[in-house]
Short mmCIF file of C-alpha atoms in Angstrom, two decimals:
data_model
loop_
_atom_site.label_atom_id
_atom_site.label_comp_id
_atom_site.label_asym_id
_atom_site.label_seq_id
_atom_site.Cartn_x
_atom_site.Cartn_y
_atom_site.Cartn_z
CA UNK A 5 0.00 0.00 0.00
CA UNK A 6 1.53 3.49 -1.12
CA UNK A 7 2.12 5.70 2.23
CA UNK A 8 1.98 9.10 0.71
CA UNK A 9 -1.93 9.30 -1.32
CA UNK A 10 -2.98 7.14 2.25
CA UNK A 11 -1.42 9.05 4.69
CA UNK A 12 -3.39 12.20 3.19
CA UNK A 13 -6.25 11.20 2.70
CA UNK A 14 -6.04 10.47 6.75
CA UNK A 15 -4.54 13.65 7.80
CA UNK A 16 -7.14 15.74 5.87
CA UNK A 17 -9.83 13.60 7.13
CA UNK A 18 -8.77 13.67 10.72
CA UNK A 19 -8.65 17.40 10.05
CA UNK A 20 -12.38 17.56 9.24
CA UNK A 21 -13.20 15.71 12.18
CA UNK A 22 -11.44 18.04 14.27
CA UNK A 23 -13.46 20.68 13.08
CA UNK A 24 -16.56 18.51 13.14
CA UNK A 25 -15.87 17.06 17.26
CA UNK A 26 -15.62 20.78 18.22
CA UNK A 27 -18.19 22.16 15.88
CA UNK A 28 -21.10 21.08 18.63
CA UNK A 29 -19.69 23.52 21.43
CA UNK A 30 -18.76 25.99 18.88
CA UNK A 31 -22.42 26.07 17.82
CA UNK A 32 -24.22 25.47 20.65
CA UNK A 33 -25.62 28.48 21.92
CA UNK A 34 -26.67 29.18 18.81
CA UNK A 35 -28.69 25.18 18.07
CA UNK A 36 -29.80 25.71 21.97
CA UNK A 37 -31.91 28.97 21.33
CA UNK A 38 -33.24 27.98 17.84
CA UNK A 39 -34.41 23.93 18.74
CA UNK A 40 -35.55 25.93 22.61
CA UNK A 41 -33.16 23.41 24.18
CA UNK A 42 -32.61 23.46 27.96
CA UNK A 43 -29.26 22.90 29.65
CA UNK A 44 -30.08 19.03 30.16
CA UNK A 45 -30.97 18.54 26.53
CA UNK A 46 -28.05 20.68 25.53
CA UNK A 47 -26.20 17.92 27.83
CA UNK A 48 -28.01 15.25 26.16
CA UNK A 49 -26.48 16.22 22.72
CA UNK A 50 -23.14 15.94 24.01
CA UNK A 51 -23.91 12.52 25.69
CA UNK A 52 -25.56 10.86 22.40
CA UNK A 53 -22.80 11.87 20.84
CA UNK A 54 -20.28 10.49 22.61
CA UNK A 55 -22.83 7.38 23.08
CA UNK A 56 -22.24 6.88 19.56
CA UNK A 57 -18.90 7.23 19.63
CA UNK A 58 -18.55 4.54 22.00
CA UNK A 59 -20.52 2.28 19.76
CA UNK A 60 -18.39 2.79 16.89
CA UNK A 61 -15.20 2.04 18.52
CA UNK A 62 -17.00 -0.82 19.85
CA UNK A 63 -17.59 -2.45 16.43
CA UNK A 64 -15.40 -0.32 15.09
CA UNK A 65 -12.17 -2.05 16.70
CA UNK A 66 -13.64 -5.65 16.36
CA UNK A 67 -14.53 -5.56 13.35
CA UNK A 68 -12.86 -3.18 10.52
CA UNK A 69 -9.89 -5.19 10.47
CA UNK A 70 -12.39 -8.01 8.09
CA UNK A 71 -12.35 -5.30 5.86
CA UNK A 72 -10.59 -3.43 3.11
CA UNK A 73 -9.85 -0.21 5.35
CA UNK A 74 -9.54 2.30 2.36
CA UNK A 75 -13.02 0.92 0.91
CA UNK A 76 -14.26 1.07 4.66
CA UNK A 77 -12.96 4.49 5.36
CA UNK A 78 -14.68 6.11 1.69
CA UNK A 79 -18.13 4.71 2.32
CA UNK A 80 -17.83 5.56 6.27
CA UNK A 81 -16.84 9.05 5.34
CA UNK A 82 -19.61 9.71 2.64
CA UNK A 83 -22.11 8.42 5.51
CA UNK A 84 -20.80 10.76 7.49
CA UNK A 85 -21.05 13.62 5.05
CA UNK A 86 -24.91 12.49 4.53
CA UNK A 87 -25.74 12.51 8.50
CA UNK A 88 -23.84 15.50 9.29
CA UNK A 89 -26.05 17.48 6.29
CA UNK A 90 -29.12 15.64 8.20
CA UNK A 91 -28.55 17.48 11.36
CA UNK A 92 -28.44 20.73 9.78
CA UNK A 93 -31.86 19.90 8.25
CA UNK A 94 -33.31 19.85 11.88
CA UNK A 95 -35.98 22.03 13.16
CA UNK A 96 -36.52 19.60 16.14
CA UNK A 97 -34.12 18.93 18.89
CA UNK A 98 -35.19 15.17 19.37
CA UNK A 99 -34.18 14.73 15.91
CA UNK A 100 -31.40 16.43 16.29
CA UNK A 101 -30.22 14.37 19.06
CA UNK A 102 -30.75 10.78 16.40
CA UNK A 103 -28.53 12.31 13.68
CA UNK A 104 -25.88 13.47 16.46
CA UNK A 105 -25.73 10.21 17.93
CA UNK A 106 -25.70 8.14 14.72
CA UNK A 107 -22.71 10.70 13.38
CA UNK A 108 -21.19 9.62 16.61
CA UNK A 109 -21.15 5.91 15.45
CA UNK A 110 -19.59 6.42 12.04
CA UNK A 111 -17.16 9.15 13.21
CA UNK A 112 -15.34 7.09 16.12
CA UNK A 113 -15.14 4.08 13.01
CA UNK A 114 -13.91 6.32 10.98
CA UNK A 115 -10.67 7.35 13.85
CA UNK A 116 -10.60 3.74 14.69
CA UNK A 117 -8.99 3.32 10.53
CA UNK A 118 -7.17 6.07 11.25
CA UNK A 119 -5.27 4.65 14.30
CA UNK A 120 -4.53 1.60 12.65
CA UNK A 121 -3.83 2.52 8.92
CA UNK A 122 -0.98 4.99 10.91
CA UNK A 123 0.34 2.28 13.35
CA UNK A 124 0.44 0.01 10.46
CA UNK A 125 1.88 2.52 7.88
CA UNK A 126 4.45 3.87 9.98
CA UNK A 127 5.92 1.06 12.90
CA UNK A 128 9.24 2.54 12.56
CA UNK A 129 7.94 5.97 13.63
CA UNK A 130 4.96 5.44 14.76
CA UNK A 131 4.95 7.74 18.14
CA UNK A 132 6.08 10.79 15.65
CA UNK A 133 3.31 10.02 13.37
CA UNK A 134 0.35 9.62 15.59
CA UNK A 135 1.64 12.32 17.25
CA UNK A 136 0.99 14.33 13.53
CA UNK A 137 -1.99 12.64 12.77
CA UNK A 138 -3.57 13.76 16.10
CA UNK A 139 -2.20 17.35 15.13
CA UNK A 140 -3.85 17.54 12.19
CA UNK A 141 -7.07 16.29 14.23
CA UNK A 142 -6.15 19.27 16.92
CA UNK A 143 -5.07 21.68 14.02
CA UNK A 144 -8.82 21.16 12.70
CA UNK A 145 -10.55 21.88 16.29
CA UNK A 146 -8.20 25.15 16.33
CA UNK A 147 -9.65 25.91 13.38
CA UNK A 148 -12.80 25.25 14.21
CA UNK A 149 -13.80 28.70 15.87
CA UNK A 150 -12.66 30.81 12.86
CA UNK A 151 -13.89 28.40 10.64
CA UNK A 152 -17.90 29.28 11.89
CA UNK A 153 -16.79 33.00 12.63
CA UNK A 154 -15.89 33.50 8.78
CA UNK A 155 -18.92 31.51 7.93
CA UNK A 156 -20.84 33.86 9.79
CA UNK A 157 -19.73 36.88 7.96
CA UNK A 158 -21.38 35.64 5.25
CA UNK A 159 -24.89 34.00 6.73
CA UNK A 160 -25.37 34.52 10.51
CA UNK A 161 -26.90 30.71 10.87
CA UNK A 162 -25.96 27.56 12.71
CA UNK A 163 -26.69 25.22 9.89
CA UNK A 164 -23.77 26.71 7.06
CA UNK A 165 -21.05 25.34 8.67
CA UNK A 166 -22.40 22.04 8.76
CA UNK A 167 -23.74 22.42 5.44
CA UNK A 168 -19.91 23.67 3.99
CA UNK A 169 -18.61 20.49 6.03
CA UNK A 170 -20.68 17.86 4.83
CA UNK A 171 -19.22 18.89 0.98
CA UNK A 172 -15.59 18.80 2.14
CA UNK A 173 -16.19 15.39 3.80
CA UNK A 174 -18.02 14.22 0.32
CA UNK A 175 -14.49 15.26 -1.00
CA UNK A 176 -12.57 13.55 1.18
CA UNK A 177 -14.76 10.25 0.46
CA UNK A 178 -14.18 10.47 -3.56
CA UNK A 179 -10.60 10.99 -3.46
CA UNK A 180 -10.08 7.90 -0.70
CA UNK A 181 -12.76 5.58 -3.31
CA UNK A 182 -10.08 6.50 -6.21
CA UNK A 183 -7.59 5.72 -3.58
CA UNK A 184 -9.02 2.19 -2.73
CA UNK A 185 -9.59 1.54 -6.73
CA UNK A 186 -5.50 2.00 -7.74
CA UNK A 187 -4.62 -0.16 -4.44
CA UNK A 188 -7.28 -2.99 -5.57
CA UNK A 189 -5.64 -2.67 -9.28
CA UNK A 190 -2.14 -3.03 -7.71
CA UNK A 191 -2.67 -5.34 -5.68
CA UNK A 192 -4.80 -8.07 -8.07
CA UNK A 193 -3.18 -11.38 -8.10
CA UNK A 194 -1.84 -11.34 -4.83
CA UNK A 195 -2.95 -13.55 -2.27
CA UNK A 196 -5.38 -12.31 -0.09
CA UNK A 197 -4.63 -11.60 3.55
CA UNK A 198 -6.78 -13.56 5.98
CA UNK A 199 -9.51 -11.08 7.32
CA UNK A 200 -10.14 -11.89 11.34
CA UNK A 201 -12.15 -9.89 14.16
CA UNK A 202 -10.40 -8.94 17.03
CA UNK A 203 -11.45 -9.79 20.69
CA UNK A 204 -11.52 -6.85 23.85
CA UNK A 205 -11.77 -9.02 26.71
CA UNK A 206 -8.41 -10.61 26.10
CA UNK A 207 -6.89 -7.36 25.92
CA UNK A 208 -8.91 -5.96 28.96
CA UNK A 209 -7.61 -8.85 31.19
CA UNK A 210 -4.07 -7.07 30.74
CA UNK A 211 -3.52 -4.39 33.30
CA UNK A 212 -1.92 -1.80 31.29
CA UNK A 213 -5.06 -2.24 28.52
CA UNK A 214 -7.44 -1.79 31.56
CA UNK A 215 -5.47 1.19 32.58
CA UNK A 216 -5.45 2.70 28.70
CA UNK A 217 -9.17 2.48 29.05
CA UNK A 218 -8.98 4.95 32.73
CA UNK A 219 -6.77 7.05 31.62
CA UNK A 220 -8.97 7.46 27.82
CA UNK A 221 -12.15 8.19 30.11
CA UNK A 222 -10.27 10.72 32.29
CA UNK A 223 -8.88 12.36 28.86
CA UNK A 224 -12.42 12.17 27.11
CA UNK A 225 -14.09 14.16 30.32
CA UNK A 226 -11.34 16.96 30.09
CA UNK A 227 -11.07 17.76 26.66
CA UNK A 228 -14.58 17.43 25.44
CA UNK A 229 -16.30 18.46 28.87
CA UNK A 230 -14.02 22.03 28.21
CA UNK A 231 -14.60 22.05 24.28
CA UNK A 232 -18.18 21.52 24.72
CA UNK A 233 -18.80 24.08 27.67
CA UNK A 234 -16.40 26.01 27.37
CA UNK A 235 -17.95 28.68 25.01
CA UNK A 236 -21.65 28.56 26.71
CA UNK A 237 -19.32 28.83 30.48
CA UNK A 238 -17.60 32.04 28.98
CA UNK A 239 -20.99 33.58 27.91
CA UNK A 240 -22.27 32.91 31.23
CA UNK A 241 -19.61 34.71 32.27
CA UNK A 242 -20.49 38.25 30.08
CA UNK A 243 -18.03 37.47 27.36
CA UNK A 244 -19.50 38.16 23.86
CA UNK A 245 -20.04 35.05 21.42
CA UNK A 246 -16.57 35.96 19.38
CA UNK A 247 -14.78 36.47 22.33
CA UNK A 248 -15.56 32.73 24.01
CA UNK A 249 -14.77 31.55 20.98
CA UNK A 250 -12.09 33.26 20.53
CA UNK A 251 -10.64 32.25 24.52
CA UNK A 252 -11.75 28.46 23.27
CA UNK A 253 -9.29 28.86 20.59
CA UNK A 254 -6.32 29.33 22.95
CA UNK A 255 -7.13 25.58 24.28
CA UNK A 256 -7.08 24.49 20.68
CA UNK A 257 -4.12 26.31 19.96
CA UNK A 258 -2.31 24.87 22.59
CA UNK A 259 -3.65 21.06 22.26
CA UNK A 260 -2.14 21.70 18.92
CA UNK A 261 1.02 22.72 19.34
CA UNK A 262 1.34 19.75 21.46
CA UNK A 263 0.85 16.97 19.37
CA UNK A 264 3.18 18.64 16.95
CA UNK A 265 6.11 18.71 18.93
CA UNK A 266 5.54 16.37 21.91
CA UNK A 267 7.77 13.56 19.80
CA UNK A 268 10.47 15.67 20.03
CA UNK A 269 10.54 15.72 23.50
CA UNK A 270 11.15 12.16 23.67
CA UNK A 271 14.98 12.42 23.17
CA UNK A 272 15.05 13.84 26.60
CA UNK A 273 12.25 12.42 28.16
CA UNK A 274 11.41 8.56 28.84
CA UNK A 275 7.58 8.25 27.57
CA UNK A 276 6.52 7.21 30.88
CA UNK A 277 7.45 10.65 32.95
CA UNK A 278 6.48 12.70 29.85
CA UNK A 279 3.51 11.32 30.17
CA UNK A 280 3.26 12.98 34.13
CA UNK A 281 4.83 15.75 32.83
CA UNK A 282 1.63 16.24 30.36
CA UNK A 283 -0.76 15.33 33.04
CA UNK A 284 0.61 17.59 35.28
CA UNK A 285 0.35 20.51 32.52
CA UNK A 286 -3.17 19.16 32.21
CA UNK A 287 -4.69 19.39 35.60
CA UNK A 288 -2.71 22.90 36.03
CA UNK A 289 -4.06 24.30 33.22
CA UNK A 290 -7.99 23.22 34.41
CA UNK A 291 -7.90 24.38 37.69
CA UNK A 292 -6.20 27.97 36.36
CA UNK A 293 -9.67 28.18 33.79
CA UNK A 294 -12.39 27.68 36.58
CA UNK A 295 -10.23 30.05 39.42
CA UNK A 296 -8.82 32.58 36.64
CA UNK A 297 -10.21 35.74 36.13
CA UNK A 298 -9.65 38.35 33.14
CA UNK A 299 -9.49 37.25 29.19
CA UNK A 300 -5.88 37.09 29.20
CA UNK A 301 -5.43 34.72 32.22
CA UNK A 302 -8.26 32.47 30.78
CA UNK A 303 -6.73 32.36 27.86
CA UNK A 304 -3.46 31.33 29.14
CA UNK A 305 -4.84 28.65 31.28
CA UNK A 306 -6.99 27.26 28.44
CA UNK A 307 -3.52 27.61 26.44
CA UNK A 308 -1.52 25.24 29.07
CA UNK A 309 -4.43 23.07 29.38
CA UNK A 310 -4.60 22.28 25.47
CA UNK A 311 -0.55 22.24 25.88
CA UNK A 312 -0.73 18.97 28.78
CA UNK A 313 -3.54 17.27 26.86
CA UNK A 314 -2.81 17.67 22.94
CA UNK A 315 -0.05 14.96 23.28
CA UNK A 316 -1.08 13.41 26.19
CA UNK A 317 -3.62 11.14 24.14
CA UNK A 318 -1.18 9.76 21.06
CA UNK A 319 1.76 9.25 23.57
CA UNK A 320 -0.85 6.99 25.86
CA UNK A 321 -2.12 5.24 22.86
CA UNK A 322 1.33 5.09 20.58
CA UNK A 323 2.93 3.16 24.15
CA UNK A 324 0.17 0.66 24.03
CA UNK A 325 0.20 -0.26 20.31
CA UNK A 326 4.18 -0.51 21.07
CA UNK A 327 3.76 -3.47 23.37
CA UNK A 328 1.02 -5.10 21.16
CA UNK A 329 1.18 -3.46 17.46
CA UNK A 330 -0.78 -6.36 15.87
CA UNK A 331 -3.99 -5.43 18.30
CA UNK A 332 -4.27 -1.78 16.69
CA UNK A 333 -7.75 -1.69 15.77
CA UNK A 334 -8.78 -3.30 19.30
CA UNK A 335 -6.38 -1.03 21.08
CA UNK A 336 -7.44 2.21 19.65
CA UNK A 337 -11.33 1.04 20.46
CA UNK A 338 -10.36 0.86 23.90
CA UNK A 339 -9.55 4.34 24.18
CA UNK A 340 -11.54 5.57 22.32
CA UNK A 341 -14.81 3.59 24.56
CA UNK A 342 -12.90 5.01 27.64
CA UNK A 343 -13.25 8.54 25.80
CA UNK A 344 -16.85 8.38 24.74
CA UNK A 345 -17.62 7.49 28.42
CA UNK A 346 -15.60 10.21 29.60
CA UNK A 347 -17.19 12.36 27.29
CA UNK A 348 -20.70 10.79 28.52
CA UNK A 349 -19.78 11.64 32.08
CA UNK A 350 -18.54 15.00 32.01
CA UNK A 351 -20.35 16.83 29.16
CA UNK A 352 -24.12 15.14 30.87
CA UNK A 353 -22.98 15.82 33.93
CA UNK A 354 -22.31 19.48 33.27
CA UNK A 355 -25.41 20.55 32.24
CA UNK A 356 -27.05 18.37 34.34
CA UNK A 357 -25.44 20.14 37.07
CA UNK A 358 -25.96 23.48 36.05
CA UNK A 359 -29.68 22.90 35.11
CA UNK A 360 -29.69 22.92 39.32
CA UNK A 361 -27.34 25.37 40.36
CA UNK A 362 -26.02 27.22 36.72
CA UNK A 363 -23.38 26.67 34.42
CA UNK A 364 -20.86 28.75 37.02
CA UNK A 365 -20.95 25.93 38.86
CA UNK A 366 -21.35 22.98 37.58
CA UNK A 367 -18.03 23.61 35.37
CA UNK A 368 -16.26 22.42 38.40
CA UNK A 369 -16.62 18.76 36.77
CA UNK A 370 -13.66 19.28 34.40
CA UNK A 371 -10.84 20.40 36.79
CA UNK A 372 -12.68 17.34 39.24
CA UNK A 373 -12.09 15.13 35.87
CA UNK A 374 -8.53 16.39 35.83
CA UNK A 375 -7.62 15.48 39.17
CA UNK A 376 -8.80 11.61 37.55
CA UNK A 377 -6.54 11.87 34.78
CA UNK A 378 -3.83 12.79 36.43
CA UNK A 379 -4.02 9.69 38.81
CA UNK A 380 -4.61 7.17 36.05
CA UNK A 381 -1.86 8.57 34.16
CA UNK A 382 0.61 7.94 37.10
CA UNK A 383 -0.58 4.12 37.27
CA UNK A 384 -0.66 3.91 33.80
CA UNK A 385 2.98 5.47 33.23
CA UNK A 386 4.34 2.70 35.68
CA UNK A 387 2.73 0.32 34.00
CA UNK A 388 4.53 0.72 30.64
CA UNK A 389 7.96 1.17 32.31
CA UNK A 390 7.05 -1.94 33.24
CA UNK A 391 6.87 -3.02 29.98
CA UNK A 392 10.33 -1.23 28.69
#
């Protein structure tokens, strides 16, 4: 399989979902007061979203490995393109909520390729290159808030970045089919290799797997419990929609800048204690958003936060497929499963929360999901110098 037409068809795609896994706390304020959706069923969204996710990486890891994974990946992606339009369509939130969740499912399928096609690709280099691939998948979520601002300037409404999206992702799913058709060409003749699914509970009875999964949920509930509260905490808190956006950006910025350069730390660092050096970052950085005041010092917290977590998750996930790289598929299910749940927790909990006492408040769950991922990390870490 040629690396180089493979390889960008991933990066761009992991780009798009960048934009696309951010795009829901982007646009939320915006969905909440057209579809008249309370906190809790703004929650909801979030939940059903990562519900899906979990699904996907469910199925996703067991069984995309009996497939051609550059077929897979154009008809996943084209599904994708079709839901994602769907939601836009909405003028109900409980429909709304469907499409979300079933994007969910063929998104986290979509990663799960991704992980593997990368691992597989690139074994020689492969904490470098997940490392790139996930900063092309941060690079998208930093681009995310400019992406709807400039959309805006053209038609204030929620659905046209969604709408723009779903025809990038319909590119993205042509070029990968013509892709899949030169490799199927090439590769006619040659035997065919033997197409298996994968089981979790084998790799779940392994304590460092177990721990992947902890230390996934504890990463899920940060990142996605900020990126999909952030903005609605910030207006809460009198800042002007462009201006949360704006202080969201600085946690994208950061989480990007991380998973560009965290590799490089690794001549210097063993993985294990960069690992607590991240998660350390990380649970700084959280605590500094919710006790900060002022737009520069939230933005500088949100900015070390993004800067612990951006290479936090393909340094966790790299170290696992490194002691198992022929359980890829199954191995980037299990964090991802751990995510979606820490997604679940966090982003339901939230506005669950602040349906009670306001959104003030109830942001208190992310630094409390910090304080998690920090602890699993530590186990985790000693774990895998274990396994050195």
């Amino acid at each position: 399989m040629s690396r180089r037409p493979v390889t960008a068809i991933i990066f761009g795609g992991f780009f798009l979902f960048g934009m696309l896994f951010i795009l829901w706390g982007v646009l939320l304020p915006e969905i909440a007061a057209d579809l008249e959706m309370s906190e809790t069923v703004s929650g909801a969204l979030f939940l059903l979203f990562s519900l899906g996710m979990m699904l996907g990486a469910l199925f996703g890891g067991k069984y995309v490995s009996k497939f051609d994974f550059l077929y897979l990946l154009a008809w996943l992606c084209a599904v994708d393109a079709v839901l994602v339009f769907g939601v836009s369509l909405m003028t109900v939130w409980q429909g709304m909520l469907l499409m979300v969740f079933l994007t969910g499912v063929v998104s986290s399928a979509v990663i799960t390729i991704g992980h593997t096609l990368i691992a597989q690709l690139y074994a020689e280099k492969r904490f470098a290159m997940m490392g790139v691939m996930d900063f092309m998948f941060s690079l998208g979520t930093f681009a995310a808030s400019f992406y709807v601002t400039l959309i805006y300037t053209f038609s204030h409404e929620w659905q046209k970045p969604l709408q723009f999206l779903t025809f990038l992702l319909l590119c993205v799913s042509a070029y990968t089919f013509m892709i899949a058709g030169q490799h199927r060409k090439l590769s006619k003749g040659k035997p065919a290799e033997k197409k298996s699914s994968l089981k979790y509970m084998d790799m779940l009875r392994q304590p460092v797997f177990l721990l992947l999964c902890l230390v996934s949920f504890g990463y899920g509930a940060v990142e996605f419990g900020n990126a999909n509260w952030f903005v609605s905490y910030a207006k809460n808190d009198g800042y002007d929609g462009e201006q949360a956006r704006n202080l969201l950006a600085c946690f994208t910025a950061g989480m990007t800048l991380s998973r560009l350069i965290f590799s490089w730390f690794l001549r210097y660092y063993s993985v294990y204690r960069l690992m607590m050096i991240l998660a350390t970052m990380t649970l700084t950085g959280a605590f500094g958003i919710k006790l900060a005041a002022g737009s520069v010092t939230i933005g500088s917290f949100n900015f070390l936060l993004g800067l612990g977590l951006g290479g936090l998750f393909p340094l966790v996930l790299s170290a696992a497929m490194n002691v198992d790289p022929s359980k890829g598929p199954v191995l980037s299910g299990i964090s991802l499963i751990g995510n979606a749940i820490g997604v679940q927790v966090a982003s339901f909990a939230t506005g669950f929360w602040a349906s009670f006492q306001g959104l003030h408040i109830a942001f208190w769950i992310i630094p409390l999901a910090s304080i998690w991922l920090w602890s699993t990390t530590w186990y985790y870490s000693r774990q895998i110098k274990l396994q050195v």
